[in-house]
Amino acid sequence: MSKENESNAKQMAKLKRKRAFAMLLEETRKEFPALAVGTASLIASSISNALLPVFLGNFYFEGQAQSSQSCSSADSQTCSSSGYDVDNIALMRLIALVVCGGLSSFLRTTCLTRVEARVTARLRRRLFHKLMGLELSHIDELVKDEDVGSFNSMLIDDTANAGKALSMTFSSIIRSAVSFLYNTYAMISISPRLCMTSVVLAPVSAAGIMALLKFKTKARAKQRALVSNAASFAEERFANLAAVKLNKRELDESEKYGDMQDEAGELDARVSVADGLFMGGIFWLTSASLAAVVYQGRKEVTMGRLSSQGLSRFVVSTFLMGLGISGVGRARSQFTSQLISAQHIHSILSLDEEKGKGDDDDAATSTAKTDEQELSNGGVLKMENIYFSYNGKDGEYVLKDLSLSLEPGRVMALVGQNGAGKSTIVSLLAGLYKPNEGSITYDGVVVSNKTTLKGRQALISVVQQEATASLFALSVMDNIKYSRPDASDEEAKEAARLANCEVFVGDLEGGYDYNIGRGGSRLSGGQRQRICLARALLANPTTLVLDEPASQLDAEGGGAVEDAVNACRESNRSLLLITHRASSLKMADSILVLDSGKIVEEKDNAEVLKRLMPDLLE
Ligand SMILES: Nc1ncnc2c1ncn2[C@@H]1O[C@H](COP(=O)(O)OP(=O)(O)OP(=O)(O)O)[C@@H](O)[C@H]1O
Ligand SMILES: [Mg+2]
């Protein structure tokens, strides 16, 4: 990498960190009351921690001073039996400090944990909402990106990590920094000369800490990517567990997952060595510092420049200062790794700002109206001069200069070889992807997934080719109502009747309340398709699109397609039917033949059928 590129990359990384920090700040600020109480308690508990050795010292030394005073005046027997006088004022101060310290620690932990939990929950909500709203093309790209890895691990681990950054971790930094500063101040005020002795090792420790932090930051980022990829791998294997078992790959897959964990574990071990070096180093440095202080301090006491009480206070402060440094170092390292998590979240949340902005307008024709506009029922659906590629690159079109027009009450069939682009047309019509060029309009209004109709009606309702991708681990009823949650049970049952679901729902345990499992795993392939069909019919769309609806349906189920065709004709809706079934093709008014993303023929039904399937029509 050239120097210029390197400095650009560094600047970019810095900018990303800044933006991620700003995002965390914005989220944390929303918890202002809890944050304010937490921060005030944090300061109070830090001060209490710093003052505790001083107050303990006062209690001890002043008690001893009184005791020696009373010893000099009383008889020696009384003196030796009591041994030590309690200074009531010092005791009261100590008790007040302990109460205040305990209370502030309680408030600090309660409030800051609450801030952490709420920031985490808010980040999760925002991230999920953002991911739900992203275009499928963005999702495709993100899934490929190794840095992003699994969405689940991002939703669980990254948000939890980032949620801590400006609450618990930041509080640890402040607490340790206060302890460090206060004890440094205490040391200077007790004996500046001894301070010189104790800080002589400071540059060595600072250089060591910086090197270890740098190593840990890099290792943590790499480890996060490894863990996230392993999570993504596991998610996919669980989703396709039957395929793993059918191909007898359980052992292979377990081994692969194990290798991924080993790699992450190895990195973890290296990070633990760095952690150990850091902690051990701090211990050595503090001990060396203490030894030097005690050695030099004894000389100072002998020369009368320092009291023995001052020396013991100095030793305690040196020790606490060392703890302060190690606390800051540890918390800073955690903060850095939490900021990496925040960067990942921010990279998704800010996606629209960097790409995809204005996509809505790109494909629109100059004459098209806005897609937010409400539409009336019964218009013409048009695709005009569509070019589309999944990766956004111009030369790799899946659809090329494709145009079609679908009028109300008409049934159009689309045929073509595997990979010709039929399902891609469906995805574009449903607004899942946007064309690179050309327009999709409904009565002149650009179609997108935001386009709305007046009343409880969808513009385009689609039954996808893969039914498993459309079904959730919910009841039959909830799956049907997914297209129109406000529909009544009667309306849903009527749609189910039209899609021939009734024949099997009656046999299910609990009927419409039967939970069908993830992707409809507790149903047969045909039953899944029928539920999808019922869902599409319930949406009462202006245009119904059925992508291979009869591929898994038996003769009775196939009748559901016939019913859908008749229902569309009667209610003046249009229907786009992708099928290879002769019985379904016969019902179409026109047939489009698609080849490598191009319409090669558009003929009336009988004429095309005769050529495609001559045996059938005879
Ligand atoms: N999400 C995707 N990302 C990249 N390429 C894709 C994606 N989906 C489909 N393709 C590619 O686009 C082309 C058209 O696929 P499409 O699914 O539209 O075909 P189809 O006509 O529906 O085929 P089939 O009859 O097998 O269902 C294929 O070459 C396929 O590899
Ligand atoms: Mg297809």
Tab-separated table of C-alpha atoms in Angstrom, residues 62-222:
chain	number	residue	atom	x	y	z
A	62	GLU	CA	-4.991	9.822	65.821
A	63	GLY	CA	-6.274	7.038	68.090
A	64	GLN	CA	-2.696	6.053	68.724
A	65	ALA	CA	-1.707	9.668	69.438
A	66	GLN	CA	-4.506	9.996	72.025
A	67	SER	CA	-3.552	6.667	73.495
A	68	SER	CA	0.077	7.742	73.989
A	69	GLN	CA	-1.121	11.048	75.497
A	70	SER	CA	-3.361	9.218	77.983
A	71	CYS	CA	-0.545	6.750	78.712
A	72	SER	CA	1.789	9.493	79.708
A	73	SER	CA	-0.778	10.873	82.202
A	74	ALA	CA	-2.363	7.607	83.549
A	75	ASP	CA	-0.846	4.814	85.517
A	76	SER	CA	0.913	2.185	83.464
A	77	GLN	CA	-1.560	-0.620	84.326
A	78	THR	CA	-4.636	1.166	82.913
A	79	CYS	CA	-2.622	2.161	79.887
A	80	SER	CA	-1.542	-1.330	78.939
A	81	SER	CA	-5.058	-2.737	79.442
A	82	SER	CA	-6.833	-0.269	77.079
A	83	GLY	CA	-3.828	-0.004	74.676
A	84	TYR	CA	-5.644	2.187	72.173
A	85	ASP	CA	-8.056	5.170	72.422
A	86	VAL	CA	-10.813	5.673	69.918
A	87	ASP	CA	-10.945	9.146	68.347
A	88	ASN	CA	-14.706	9.665	68.045
A	89	ILE	CA	-14.510	12.342	65.377
A	90	ALA	CA	-12.205	10.225	63.206
A	91	LEU	CA	-14.536	7.251	63.726
A	92	MET	CA	-17.630	9.267	62.767
A	93	ARG	CA	-15.878	10.532	59.665
A	94	LEU	CA	-14.846	7.019	58.732
A	95	ILE	CA	-18.395	5.676	59.209
A	96	ALA	CA	-19.854	8.550	57.160
A	97	LEU	CA	-17.350	7.839	54.399
A	98	VAL	CA	-18.124	4.115	54.394
A	99	VAL	CA	-21.895	4.758	54.253
A	100	CYS	CA	-21.468	7.351	51.508
A	101	GLY	CA	-19.067	5.086	49.578
A	102	GLY	CA	-21.417	2.084	49.806
A	103	LEU	CA	-24.456	4.109	48.783
A	104	SER	CA	-22.699	5.748	45.856
A	105	SER	CA	-21.330	2.378	44.676
A	106	PHE	CA	-24.863	0.964	44.795
A	107	LEU	CA	-26.294	3.916	42.837
A	108	ARG	CA	-23.412	3.900	40.356
A	109	THR	CA	-23.827	0.202	39.578
A	110	THR	CA	-27.637	0.321	39.427
A	111	CYS	CA	-27.861	3.434	37.261
A	112	LEU	CA	-25.010	2.637	34.887
A	113	THR	CA	-26.179	-0.962	34.416
A	114	ARG	CA	-29.599	0.423	33.561
A	115	VAL	CA	-28.044	2.826	31.031
A	116	GLU	CA	-26.075	-0.084	29.545
A	117	ALA	CA	-29.173	-2.295	29.251
A	118	ARG	CA	-31.286	0.443	27.675
A	119	VAL	CA	-28.615	1.557	25.206
A	120	THR	CA	-28.103	-2.088	24.204
A	121	ALA	CA	-31.853	-2.593	23.745
A	122	ARG	CA	-32.132	0.596	21.693
A	123	LEU	CA	-29.192	-0.344	19.475
A	124	ARG	CA	-30.750	-3.774	18.922
A	125	ARG	CA	-34.083	-2.224	18.012
A	126	ARG	CA	-32.460	0.262	15.598
A	127	LEU	CA	-30.261	-2.376	14.008
A	128	PHE	CA	-33.105	-4.845	13.523
A	129	HIS	CA	-35.340	-2.129	12.095
A	130	LYS	CA	-32.576	-1.052	9.735
A	131	LEU	CA	-31.855	-4.610	8.577
A	132	MET	CA	-35.578	-5.186	7.981
A	133	GLY	CA	-35.763	-2.043	5.835
A	134	LEU	CA	-32.642	-2.714	3.766
A	135	GLU	CA	-32.919	-3.619	0.125
A	136	LEU	CA	-32.217	-7.275	-0.588
A	137	SER	CA	-29.262	-6.261	-2.767
A	138	HIS	CA	-27.660	-4.594	0.277
A	139	ILE	CA	-28.343	-7.668	2.396
A	140	ASP	CA	-26.755	-9.898	-0.301
A	141	GLU	CA	-23.636	-7.714	-0.198
A	142	LEU	CA	-23.495	-7.622	3.599
A	143	VAL	CA	-23.801	-11.386	3.886
A	144	LYS	CA	-20.755	-11.704	1.624
A	145	ASP	CA	-18.786	-9.240	3.748
A	146	GLU	CA	-16.589	-11.252	6.154
A	147	ASP	CA	-16.311	-8.282	8.449
A	148	VAL	CA	-20.056	-8.242	9.077
A	149	GLY	CA	-20.402	-11.996	9.549
A	150	SER	CA	-23.576	-13.107	11.218
A	151	PHE	CA	-26.433	-10.671	11.766
A	152	ASN	CA	-27.326	-12.628	14.864
A	153	SER	CA	-23.938	-12.171	16.464
A	154	MET	CA	-24.134	-8.493	15.539
A	155	LEU	CA	-27.566	-8.207	17.153
A	156	ILE	CA	-26.502	-10.084	20.281
A	157	ASP	CA	-22.766	-9.576	20.877
A	158	ASP	CA	-21.911	-6.298	19.171
A	159	THR	CA	-24.866	-4.438	20.666
A	160	ALA	CA	-24.147	-5.821	24.167
A	161	ASN	CA	-20.502	-4.842	23.788
A	162	ALA	CA	-21.237	-1.372	22.440
A	163	GLY	CA	-23.876	-0.783	25.137
A	164	LYS	CA	-21.185	-1.030	27.820
A	165	ALA	CA	-18.784	1.473	26.247
A	166	LEU	CA	-20.133	4.750	27.578
A	167	SER	CA	-21.621	3.365	30.770
A	168	MET	CA	-19.734	0.666	32.669
A	169	THR	CA	-16.419	0.831	30.813
A	170	PHE	CA	-16.291	4.598	30.747
A	171	SER	CA	-17.082	4.612	34.462
A	172	SER	CA	-14.199	2.188	35.092
A	173	ILE	CA	-11.853	4.482	33.173
A	174	ILE	CA	-12.977	7.507	35.191
A	175	ARG	CA	-12.786	5.643	38.511
A	176	SER	CA	-9.301	4.357	37.832
A	177	ALA	CA	-8.164	7.716	36.440
A	178	VAL	CA	-9.464	9.522	39.545
A	179	SER	CA	-7.666	7.006	41.742
A	180	PHE	CA	-4.463	7.480	39.736
A	181	LEU	CA	-4.657	11.295	39.810
A	182	TYR	CA	-5.649	11.555	43.441
A	183	ASN	CA	-2.922	9.213	44.640
A	184	THR	CA	-0.328	10.958	42.480
A	185	TYR	CA	-1.406	14.238	44.073
A	186	ALA	CA	-1.247	12.638	47.547
A	187	MET	CA	2.258	11.342	46.835
A	188	ILE	CA	3.434	14.758	45.625
A	189	SER	CA	2.004	16.487	48.658
A	190	ILE	CA	3.574	13.967	51.079
A	191	SER	CA	7.050	13.974	49.560
A	192	PRO	CA	7.960	15.368	46.105
A	193	ARG	CA	11.428	13.903	46.516
A	194	LEU	CA	10.092	10.337	46.996
A	195	CYS	CA	7.793	10.890	44.018
A	196	MET	CA	10.807	11.210	41.751
A	197	THR	CA	11.889	7.769	42.975
A	198	SER	CA	8.514	6.152	42.354
A	199	VAL	CA	7.841	7.627	38.894
A	200	VAL	CA	11.250	6.805	37.498
A	201	LEU	CA	9.719	3.634	36.003
A	202	ALA	CA	6.716	5.464	34.518
A	203	PRO	CA	8.052	5.893	30.929
A	204	VAL	CA	8.850	2.163	30.778
A	205	SER	CA	5.325	1.260	31.903
A	206	ALA	CA	3.705	3.779	29.518
A	207	ALA	CA	5.617	2.392	26.497
A	208	GLY	CA	4.740	-1.200	27.495
A	209	ILE	CA	1.072	-0.372	27.976
A	210	MET	CA	0.830	1.334	24.572
A	211	ALA	CA	2.452	-1.597	22.726
A	212	LEU	CA	0.193	-4.138	24.442
A	213	LEU	CA	-2.925	-2.076	23.781
A	214	LYS	CA	-2.105	-1.853	20.075
A	215	PHE	CA	-1.607	-5.598	19.839
A	216	LYS	CA	-4.799	-6.313	21.752
A	217	THR	CA	-6.896	-3.967	19.608
A	218	LYS	CA	-5.787	-5.727	16.413
A	219	ALA	CA	-6.183	-9.191	17.877
A	220	ARG	CA	-9.650	-8.420	19.251
A	221	ALA	CA	-10.858	-7.150	15.844
A	222	LYS	CA	-9.594	-10.324	14.161
